[in-house]
Coordinates of C-alpha atoms (C1' of nucleotides) in Angstrom, one line a residue:
Chain A
M155 CA 102.9 63.9 99.5
T156 CA 100.9 65.6 102.0
G157 CA 101.2 63.0 104.8
D158 CA 104.2 64.7 105.4
T159 CA 104.7 66.9 108.9
P160 CA 104.4 70.5 109.0
H161 CA 108.3 70.8 110.1
N162 CA 109.0 68.2 108.1
L163 CA 107.2 70.4 105.0
M164 CA 109.7 73.2 105.8
I165 CA 112.6 71.3 106.7
R166 CA 112.4 70.0 102.9
K167 CA 111.7 73.2 101.4
L168 CA 114.5 75.2 103.0
G169 CA 116.8 72.2 102.8
R170 CA 116.9 72.1 99.2
I171 CA 118.8 75.7 99.5
F172 CA 121.6 74.1 101.4
H173 CA 122.8 71.5 103.0
L174 CA 121.0 72.3 106.7
C175 CA 123.1 70.9 109.4
E176 CA 121.7 68.9 112.2
E177 CA 121.2 71.5 114.8
E178 CA 119.9 74.0 112.5
R179 CA 117.5 71.0 111.4
Q180 CA 116.8 70.4 114.9
A181 CA 115.8 73.7 115.7
L182 CA 113.5 73.7 113.0
Q183 CA 111.9 70.4 114.1
D184 CA 111.7 72.4 117.7
L185 CA 109.7 75.6 116.5
P186 CA 106.5 75.7 117.9
M187 CA 103.5 75.8 115.5
Q188 CA 99.8 76.0 116.0
V189 CA 97.9 73.5 113.9
A190 CA 94.7 75.2 112.6
V191 CA 91.9 74.2 110.3
V192 CA 90.4 77.1 108.1
K193 CA 87.3 77.1 105.9
A194 CA 86.8 77.7 101.9
D195 CA 87.1 81.1 101.3
H196 CA 88.0 82.9 104.2
D197 CA 90.8 85.0 105.4
I198 CA 92.9 84.2 107.4
V199 CA 94.8 87.6 107.6
S200 CA 93.7 90.8 106.3
I201 CA 94.8 93.7 105.2
G202 CA 95.5 96.4 107.7
D203 CA 96.2 93.7 110.5
R204 CA 98.7 94.2 112.5
P205 CA 99.6 90.3 113.3
H206 CA 102.1 88.8 115.3
Q207 CA 102.4 85.6 113.8
C208 CA 103.4 84.6 110.2
C209 CA 101.3 81.1 108.9
M210 CA 102.7 78.3 106.2
V211 CA 100.4 75.9 104.8
L212 CA 99.8 72.5 105.1
Q213 CA 97.9 71.3 103.0
G214 CA 95.3 73.0 100.5
F215 CA 95.2 76.5 98.5
T216 CA 95.5 79.6 99.2
C217 CA 96.0 82.8 97.6
V218 CA 96.9 87.3 98.1
Y219 CA 94.9 89.3 97.1
K220 CA 94.1 93.2 98.0
L221 CA 91.0 94.8 96.8
S222 CA 90.5 98.0 94.0
Y223 CA 88.1 100.9 95.2
Q224 CA 85.9 99.5 92.8
G225 CA 85.9 96.2 94.4
R226 CA 87.5 94.5 91.4
R227 CA 90.2 91.6 92.9
Q228 CA 93.8 91.0 92.4
I229 CA 95.2 87.8 92.6
M230 CA 99.1 88.9 93.5
A231 CA 100.1 85.1 94.4
L232 CA 98.8 81.5 95.0
H233 CA 100.0 79.5 97.6
V234 CA 100.9 75.4 97.7
P235 CA 101.3 73.5 100.8
G236 CA 105.0 74.6 102.4
D237 CA 104.3 78.6 101.6
I238 CA 104.3 81.2 104.2
P239 CA 102.2 83.4 102.6
D240 CA 102.4 86.5 104.8
L241 CA 106.5 85.8 105.8
Q242 CA 106.7 89.4 105.2
S243 CA 104.6 90.5 108.5
L244 CA 107.9 89.4 110.4
H245 CA 109.3 92.5 109.4
L246 CA 106.5 95.1 107.7
K247 CA 104.2 96.0 111.2
V248 CA 100.8 96.2 109.2
M249 CA 99.7 93.9 106.0
D250 CA 99.5 95.6 103.1
V251 CA 97.5 92.6 101.2
S252 CA 94.8 90.0 102.8
I253 CA 95.7 86.2 102.5
A254 CA 92.9 83.9 102.1
S255 CA 92.1 80.0 102.0
I256 CA 90.5 79.1 98.4
T257 CA 90.1 75.7 99.3
P258 CA 89.7 74.2 102.8
C259 CA 93.2 74.5 104.1
T260 CA 95.4 73.8 107.4
V261 CA 97.7 76.2 107.7
G262 CA 100.1 76.4 110.8
F263 CA 101.0 79.8 112.5
I264 CA 104.6 80.0 113.6
Q265 CA 104.4 83.2 116.8
H266 CA 107.1 86.2 114.9
E267 CA 108.6 85.6 118.7
D268 CA 109.5 82.3 117.7
M269 CA 110.8 82.7 114.1
R270 CA 112.8 85.9 115.7
R271 CA 114.5 83.2 118.2
L272 CA 115.2 81.4 115.7
C273 CA 116.5 83.8 112.9
D274 CA 118.9 85.1 115.8
R275 CA 120.5 82.0 117.0
Y276 CA 120.9 80.5 113.3
P277 CA 122.1 83.3 110.5
R278 CA 121.8 80.8 107.6
L279 CA 118.2 80.4 108.4
T280 CA 117.7 84.3 108.3
A281 CA 118.9 84.1 105.1
A282 CA 117.0 81.1 104.1
F283 CA 113.8 83.0 104.6
W284 CA 115.2 86.2 103.8
R285 CA 115.0 84.4 100.3
E286 CA 111.9 83.5 100.3
T287 CA 110.7 86.5 100.8
L288 CA 112.9 87.1 97.4
V289 CA 111.5 84.6 95.7
D290 CA 108.1 85.9 96.3
A291 CA 109.0 88.6 95.1
S292 CA 110.5 87.5 92.0
I293 CA 107.1 85.4 91.6
F294 CA 105.3 88.8 91.6
R295 CA 107.9 90.3 89.3
E296 CA 107.2 87.9 86.7
W297 CA 103.2 88.3 87.0
L298 CA 103.3 91.6 86.5
L299 CA 105.3 90.9 83.4
S300 CA 102.3 88.9 82.5
V301 CA 99.9 90.9 83.3
G302 CA 101.1 93.8 81.5
Q303 CA 102.7 92.4 78.5
R304 CA 101.1 89.5 77.8
D305 CA 97.3 88.3 76.4
A306 CA 94.9 86.5 77.9
Y307 CA 96.1 83.3 76.2
A308 CA 99.7 83.8 76.8
R309 CA 98.8 84.7 80.9
M310 CA 96.8 81.1 81.2
A311 CA 99.4 79.4 79.5
H312 CA 102.1 81.0 82.5
L313 CA 99.7 80.5 85.5
L314 CA 99.0 76.7 84.2
C315 CA 102.9 76.2 83.6
E316 CA 104.0 77.1 87.2
L317 CA 101.9 75.3 89.3
L318 CA 102.8 72.4 87.6
I319 CA 106.1 73.0 88.3
R320 CA 105.3 74.6 92.0
L321 CA 103.4 71.8 92.6
K322 CA 106.0 69.6 90.8
A323 CA 107.8 70.6 94.0
V324 CA 105.7 69.3 96.9
G325 CA 104.9 66.3 95.3
L326 CA 101.6 67.0 94.4
V327 CA 101.7 66.2 90.7
E328 CA 100.5 63.0 89.5
E329 CA 101.8 60.6 86.5
G330 CA 101.4 61.8 83.4
N331 CA 101.1 66.0 84.7
T332 CA 98.2 65.6 85.8
F333 CA 97.4 67.6 89.1
D334 CA 94.1 69.2 91.4
L335 CA 93.8 72.6 90.6
P336 CA 90.9 73.3 92.6
I337 CA 90.2 76.8 92.0
T338 CA 87.1 78.5 90.1
Q339 CA 87.4 80.1 86.5
S340 CA 86.4 83.9 88.3
E341 CA 89.3 83.3 90.6
M342 CA 91.1 82.5 88.0
A343 CA 90.1 85.1 86.1
D344 CA 91.3 87.7 89.3
A345 CA 94.8 86.6 89.3
V346 CA 95.3 86.8 85.2
G347 CA 93.5 90.3 85.4
I348 CA 90.9 88.8 82.8
S349 CA 87.2 88.5 82.9
A350 CA 85.8 85.1 84.0
V351 CA 83.5 84.6 81.0
H352 CA 86.8 85.2 78.7
V353 CA 88.7 82.9 81.0
S354 CA 86.3 80.4 79.9
R355 CA 86.8 81.3 76.4
T356 CA 90.5 81.2 76.8
F357 CA 90.3 77.5 78.8
Q358 CA 88.4 76.5 75.2
A359 CA 91.4 77.2 73.2
L360 CA 93.8 76.0 75.4
R361 CA 91.7 72.9 75.2
A362 CA 91.2 73.8 71.7
N363 CA 95.0 73.6 71.2
G364 CA 95.6 70.5 73.2
L365 CA 97.9 72.4 75.8
V366 CA 95.3 71.6 78.5
E367 CA 92.5 68.7 79.4
T368 CA 90.7 69.4 82.1
E369 CA 88.4 67.4 83.9
K370 CA 86.3 69.0 86.9
M371 CA 89.1 70.6 88.9
K372 CA 91.8 68.3 87.5
I373 CA 94.2 69.5 85.3
T374 CA 96.6 67.8 82.3
I375 CA 99.1 69.5 80.2
P376 CA 99.7 66.6 77.3
D377 CA 102.4 69.0 75.8
W378 CA 104.6 70.3 78.3
D379 CA 106.8 72.2 75.3
K380 CA 103.8 73.7 73.9
L381 CA 102.5 74.6 76.5
K382 CA 105.5 76.4 77.8
Q383 CA 106.3 78.2 74.9
A384 CA 102.7 79.6 74.7
G385 CA 103.1 80.8 78.4
E386 CA 106.9 82.3 77.5
F387 CA 107.4 80.5 80.4
D388 CA 110.9 80.5 82.1
P389 CA 111.5 79.2 85.2
L390 CA 114.3 81.2 85.8
Y391 CA 112.0 83.2 88.4
L392 CA 111.3 80.9 90.3
H393 CA 115.0 80.1 91.6
L394 CA 114.8 76.3 92.2
D395 CA 117.7 74.3 92.8
E396 CA 120.3 76.5 93.3
G397 CA 122.3 77.1 96.4
I398 CA 122.5 80.2 97.7
A399 CA 124.8 81.9 97.4
A400 CA 127.8 80.9 100.3
Chain B
M134 CA 118.8 117.1 98.8
T135 CA 120.9 115.4 97.0
G136 CA 124.3 117.3 97.8
D137 CA 124.2 113.9 100.2
T138 CA 127.0 111.7 100.9
P139 CA 126.7 108.2 99.9
H140 CA 126.7 106.7 102.9
N141 CA 124.6 109.4 104.6
L142 CA 122.0 108.3 102.4
M143 CA 121.8 104.8 103.8
I144 CA 121.8 105.7 107.6
R145 CA 119.0 108.2 106.6
K146 CA 116.9 105.5 105.5
L147 CA 117.5 103.1 107.1
G148 CA 117.3 105.5 110.4
R149 CA 113.9 105.7 109.6
I150 CA 112.9 102.8 110.8
F151 CA 114.9 102.6 113.8
H152 CA 117.4 104.3 115.9
L153 CA 120.3 103.2 114.8
C154 CA 122.9 102.9 117.0
E155 CA 126.5 104.7 116.9
E156 CA 128.0 101.4 116.1
E157 CA 126.0 100.3 113.8
R158 CA 125.6 103.8 112.1
Q159 CA 129.4 103.6 112.1
A160 CA 129.8 100.1 110.6
L161 CA 127.5 101.9 107.9
Q162 CA 129.8 104.3 107.0
D163 CA 132.5 101.9 106.7
L164 CA 131.1 100.0 104.1
P165 CA 133.0 100.4 100.9
M166 CA 131.4 101.8 98.3
Q167 CA 132.8 102.1 94.9
V168 CA 130.7 105.0 93.0
A169 CA 130.2 105.4 89.5
V170 CA 128.8 106.8 86.6
V171 CA 126.7 105.5 84.4
K172 CA 125.3 106.9 81.1
A173 CA 121.5 107.3 80.6
D174 CA 119.5 103.9 78.9
H175 CA 122.3 101.5 80.0
D176 CA 122.4 98.3 81.9
I177 CA 123.9 98.4 85.0
V178 CA 122.9 94.6 85.9
S179 CA 121.5 92.7 83.4
I180 CA 118.4 89.3 83.5
G181 CA 120.6 86.3 84.1
D182 CA 124.2 87.8 85.7
R183 CA 125.6 86.2 88.7
P184 CA 126.7 89.8 90.0
H185 CA 128.3 89.7 93.4
Q186 CA 127.5 93.1 94.7
C187 CA 124.5 95.7 94.8
C188 CA 124.0 98.7 93.7
M189 CA 122.9 102.1 95.3
V190 CA 121.5 104.9 93.0
L191 CA 122.5 107.8 94.2
Q192 CA 121.6 110.4 92.0
G193 CA 119.1 109.9 89.0
F194 CA 116.7 107.4 88.1
T195 CA 116.6 103.8 87.5
C196 CA 114.3 100.8 86.7
V197 CA 113.9 97.4 86.9
Y198 CA 112.3 95.8 83.7
K199 CA 111.7 92.5 82.3
L200 CA 111.0 91.3 77.9
S201 CA 108.2 88.9 76.8
Y202 CA 109.4 87.3 74.1
Q203 CA 108.1 89.3 71.8
G204 CA 110.2 91.8 72.9
R205 CA 107.6 93.8 75.0
R206 CA 109.0 95.6 78.0
Q207 CA 107.3 95.7 81.5
I208 CA 109.2 98.3 84.0
M209 CA 108.6 96.9 87.3
A210 CA 109.9 99.4 89.6
L211 CA 111.8 102.5 89.5
H212 CA 114.3 103.8 91.7
V213 CA 115.4 106.9 93.4
P214 CA 118.3 108.0 95.0
G215 CA 118.7 105.9 98.4
D216 CA 117.4 102.8 96.8
I217 CA 119.2 99.7 96.6
P218 CA 117.6 98.1 93.1
D219 CA 119.2 94.8 93.0
L220 CA 119.2 94.3 97.1
Q221 CA 118.1 90.4 96.4
S222 CA 121.1 89.7 94.6
L223 CA 122.2 89.3 98.2
H224 CA 120.3 85.7 98.6
L225 CA 119.5 85.2 94.6
K226 CA 122.8 83.7 92.8
V227 CA 121.0 84.9 89.4
M228 CA 119.3 88.6 88.4
D229 CA 116.1 87.3 86.9
V230 CA 115.1 91.0 85.8
S231 CA 117.6 93.6 84.3
I232 CA 118.4 97.0 85.9
A233 CA 118.9 99.8 83.7
S234 CA 119.3 103.3 84.0
I235 CA 116.8 105.8 82.4
T236 CA 118.8 108.7 82.9
P237 CA 122.4 109.8 83.8
C238 CA 123.0 108.2 87.6
T239 CA 125.7 107.8 89.5
V240 CA 125.8 105.2 91.5
G241 CA 127.6 103.1 94.4
F242 CA 128.0 99.1 94.5
I243 CA 128.9 97.5 97.8
Q244 CA 130.8 94.2 97.4
H245 CA 127.6 91.2 98.6
E246 CA 131.3 90.1 101.2
D247 CA 131.2 93.6 102.7
M248 CA 127.7 93.1 103.1
R249 CA 127.5 89.5 104.5
R250 CA 129.9 90.7 107.0
L251 CA 127.7 93.7 107.9
C252 CA 124.5 91.3 108.3
D253 CA 126.4 88.9 110.3
R254 CA 127.4 91.5 112.9
Y255 CA 124.8 94.1 113.0
P256 CA 121.4 91.5 112.7
R257 CA 119.0 94.6 113.3
L258 CA 120.7 96.1 110.1
T259 CA 120.2 92.3 108.3
A260 CA 116.5 92.9 109.0
A261 CA 116.9 96.5 108.0
F262 CA 117.5 95.7 104.4
W263 CA 116.0 92.4 104.8
R264 CA 112.6 95.1 105.4
E265 CA 113.8 96.6 102.3
T266 CA 113.3 94.4 99.9
L267 CA 109.3 93.3 101.2
V268 CA 108.7 97.1 100.8
D269 CA 109.7 96.4 97.2
A270 CA 107.6 93.4 96.7
S271 CA 104.3 95.0 98.6
I272 CA 105.0 98.0 95.8
F273 CA 106.0 95.1 93.2
R274 CA 102.0 93.9 94.7
E275 CA 100.7 97.6 94.4
W276 CA 102.0 97.5 90.9
L277 CA 100.1 94.4 89.8
L278 CA 97.0 95.9 91.1
S279 CA 97.0 99.0 89.1
V280 CA 98.1 96.9 86.1
G281 CA 95.7 94.3 87.1
Q282 CA 92.4 95.9 88.1
R283 CA 92.7 99.5 87.0
D284 CA 92.3 101.3 83.5
A285 CA 95.1 103.9 82.1
Y286 CA 93.4 106.9 83.3
A287 CA 93.9 106.0 87.3
R288 CA 97.4 104.1 86.7
M289 CA 99.2 106.9 85.6
A290 CA 97.3 108.8 88.3
H291 CA 98.6 106.3 91.0
L292 CA 102.2 106.1 89.3
L293 CA 102.1 109.9 90.0
C294 CA 101.2 109.5 93.6
E295 CA 103.4 106.9 94.4
L296 CA 106.8 109.3 92.5
L297 CA 106.0 112.0 94.3
I298 CA 105.5 110.7 98.2
R299 CA 108.9 108.8 97.2
L300 CA 110.6 111.8 96.3
K301 CA 109.5 114.0 99.2
A302 CA 111.3 111.0 101.1
V303 CA 114.5 112.1 99.8
G304 CA 113.9 115.8 99.8
L305 CA 113.3 115.3 95.5
V306 CA 110.4 117.4 95.7
E307 CA 109.9 120.8 95.4
E308 CA 107.7 123.7 97.1
G309 CA 104.2 123.7 95.6
N310 CA 104.0 119.5 94.7
T311 CA 106.6 119.5 91.8
F312 CA 109.3 117.4 90.9
D313 CA 111.5 116.6 88.1
L314 CA 110.3 113.1 87.2
P315 CA 113.2 112.9 83.1
I316 CA 110.8 109.7 82.0
T317 CA 109.8 109.6 78.3
Q318 CA 106.2 108.4 77.7
S319 CA 107.7 105.8 76.7
E320 CA 109.0 104.4 79.0
M321 CA 106.1 105.5 81.5
A322 CA 104.0 103.8 78.6
D323 CA 106.3 100.3 79.6
A324 CA 105.8 100.8 83.7
V325 CA 101.9 100.7 83.9
G326 CA 101.6 98.6 81.2
I327 CA 100.2 101.0 78.1
S328 CA 100.9 101.9 74.6
A329 CA 102.7 105.6 74.8
V330 CA 100.2 106.7 72.5
H331 CA 97.3 106.2 74.9
V332 CA 100.0 107.2 77.7
S333 CA 100.0 110.4 75.6
R334 CA 96.3 110.9 75.6
T335 CA 95.7 109.7 79.3
F336 CA 98.0 112.8 80.2
Q337 CA 96.0 115.2 78.6
A338 CA 93.3 114.3 80.6
L339 CA 94.2 114.4 83.2
R340 CA 95.6 117.7 83.2
A341 CA 92.5 118.6 81.8
N342 CA 91.1 117.4 84.4
G343 CA 93.7 119.5 86.6
L344 CA 95.3 116.8 88.2
V345 CA 98.8 117.2 86.9
E346 CA 100.7 120.3 84.9
T347 CA 103.5 119.2 83.1
E348 CA 106.5 122.0 81.9
K349 CA 109.2 120.0 80.3
M350 CA 110.0 117.3 82.8
K351 CA 108.3 118.9 85.6
I352 CA 105.4 117.2 87.1
T353 CA 103.3 119.5 89.6
I354 CA 100.7 118.1 91.5
P355 CA 98.6 120.8 91.8
D356 CA 95.5 118.5 93.7
W357 CA 96.8 116.2 95.7
D358 CA 93.9 114.7 96.7
K359 CA 92.1 114.7 93.6
L360 CA 95.2 113.4 92.1
K361 CA 95.2 110.5 95.5
Q362 CA 91.4 110.1 94.4
A363 CA 91.9 109.4 90.9
G364 CA 94.1 106.9 91.3
E365 CA 92.6 105.3 94.3
F366 CA 95.9 106.0 95.9
D367 CA 96.6 104.7 99.9
P368 CA 100.1 105.0 100.5
L369 CA 99.9 101.7 103.5
Y370 CA 101.9 99.7 100.7
L371 CA 104.7 102.2 100.9
H372 CA 105.4 101.4 104.6
L373 CA 106.3 104.9 105.4
D374 CA 106.9 106.4 109.2
E375 CA 106.5 103.1 110.7
G376 CA 108.7 100.9 113.2
I377 CA 110.3 97.7 112.0
A378 CA 108.9 95.2 114.8
A379 CA 111.1 95.3 117.9
Chain C
dC92 C1' 120.2 124.2 60.9
dG93 C1' 120.0 119.1 60.6
dG94 C1' 118.6 115.3 62.4
dA95 C1' 117.6 112.8 66.1
dT96 C1' 114.0 112.2 69.7
dG97 C1' 109.9 112.5 71.6
dT98 C1' 105.1 113.9 71.8
dT99 C1' 100.7 114.4 69.7
dT100 C1' 96.4 113.6 66.1
dG101 C1' 93.6 110.8 63.7
dA102 C1' 91.3 106.2 61.8
dG103 C1' 90.2 101.9 61.9
dA104 C1' 91.3 97.0 64.1
dC105 C1' 91.4 94.3 68.0
dC106 C1' 90.9 92.4 72.3
dT107 C1' 88.4 92.1 76.3
dA108 C1' 84.3 93.8 79.3
dT109 C1' 79.7 93.4 79.9
dC110 C1' 75.5 91.7 80.2
dA111 C1' 72.0 88.0 79.9
dA112 C1' 70.9 84.0 78.9
dC113 C1' 71.0 79.0 79.8
dA114 C1' 73.2 74.4 80.9
dC115 C1' 74.3 71.8 85.0
dC116 C1' 76.1 70.0 89.3
dA117 C1' 75.7 69.9 94.3
dG118 C1' 73.2 70.3 98.2
dT119 C1' 69.1 71.0 100.6
dG120 C1' 64.9 70.6 102.9
dG121 C1' 60.2 69.3 101.7
Chain D
dC82 C1' 62.7 61.1 95.3
dC83 C1' 62.0 65.3 93.8
dA84 C1' 61.2 71.1 93.2
dC85 C1' 64.2 73.9 95.0
dT86 C1' 68.9 77.0 95.2
dG87 C1' 73.1 78.6 94.4
dG88 C1' 77.5 78.6 92.1
dT89 C1' 79.9 77.8 88.5
dG90 C1' 80.8 77.4 83.5
dT91 C1' 79.1 78.2 78.7
dT92 C1' 76.9 80.9 74.5
dG93 C1' 76.0 84.9 72.3
dA94 C1' 75.5 89.6 71.0
dT95 C1' 77.1 93.8 72.0
dA96 C1' 80.2 97.9 73.6
dG97 C1' 83.8 99.7 75.1
dG98 C1' 89.3 100.8 75.9
dT99 C1' 93.3 100.2 74.3
dC100 C1' 96.3 99.1 70.2
dT101 C1' 98.4 99.8 66.3
dC102 C1' 100.1 102.6 62.2
dA103 C1' 100.6 106.7 59.8
dA104 C1' 101.9 110.7 59.8
dA105 C1' 102.4 115.7 62.0
dC106 C1' 104.6 118.4 65.1
dA107 C1' 107.6 119.9 68.7
dT108 C1' 112.0 119.5 70.9
dC109 C1' 116.8 119.3 71.7
dC110 C1' 121.1 119.2 70.2
dG111 C1' 126.0 119.2 68.1

DNA sequence: CGGATGTTTGAGACCTATCAACACCAGTGG
DNA sequence: CCACTGGTGTTGATAGGTCTCAAACATCCG
């Protein structure tokens, strides 16, 4: 589960895309990473910053968000262990979003300098990291479709589908499609673009229809097919289980 | 303006990020590109495809879109000459969106193979292309903020701001902040996530407030500051005028 | 000139926001 | 141990932005 070392988390993730040779594996293993603990609800990087490092989520959940001038928050992505939310900063000097912890987190910082050295030496790793940012972009697009064209019910169902799949991929889902979702309804509201009150009502509808069960911060999906259908969920956009183009 | 060769369009665009050396410039110049003409409203690449080439827009406008199961369309990006809408396909085998012309277009196809050869040889070009995809992602995020948190009026103002800036960057804006926007209100509706009739009404409001003037398919922005304010527009997310991290 | 396409208008319905009150829980500190 | 507190979730009532449908209107083009 999360009893994994930071580097193994990364190696396992990149290794799903194509077979890493021993040298690449070792290079990743040697990548200097500074581990830090972050309290819940704290910015890890802020919009306007010019970071000289990337951060990988090791434990906990983080989100990418932005505020409108009226102070309304849109959460644009949720990140789970193994993700690198600000990989973009490697090539975009100034942050155009903020990244915050939503639970207490441990994160690993990797200096851009080290990252660049790694990429220079191993072009296949460059491609793999590039690909990671492309998958992130694909998820943004799917969220855009959700927020633009689906109603609240479908949006929430869709988000839950996505989280189940992504958490499964990092071994954070228990038997019976149950997983921890330490997220406030108000945060979920900011993610799907509806009000917190309406999240509450929509959750009730989902529960009433037997698509979701909730207990504290634990979610279970009793009927995966029904939830998928309600959320119009097609995992294509997550680009799992396909090799990188040779 | 667009009396430019395909390769110069590309060189000028990448050259804005960092100084291309003569060798890089020549390599780009030598990149094989197959030019094609596309009728309006035709898919150039479709969701589910496994392309072996990228396409660069040379003339006209294209869009990236996706359909919900109810057949509602969300346009996720508009692309103008110089853009490479499906650069992602270089590393993501299967298309998760469709790309269509919205006007008659000429596009240039570049084989992945050639692209990869170029990137292998010139790591700085790899970085530059990677960066292009990151800017695309940043635009997705800003659109997500718009669709999720701003009302119809602000969304449309924001989109017009973005188009003005991006078209200016490729020399497609005339004196007096006037530019061609050969886009149907129904297409604009799909881009900002509201209905076509509401686009009509919102356009009227924008005109009434003196933020926009329209004539045929030509848009002019009489008061840039007011439009920017109405759209909460901050060009940071476009990542213009900043060098790539060295 | 006819027909197709795009835009505008009006009216009513619908989804979702907002506001306020309340219940619940977990800490906290006296 | 118990009031107190702040954060979270729920509920009800009302308001408001946007949708839908339909029809009229404008524009373009062969």
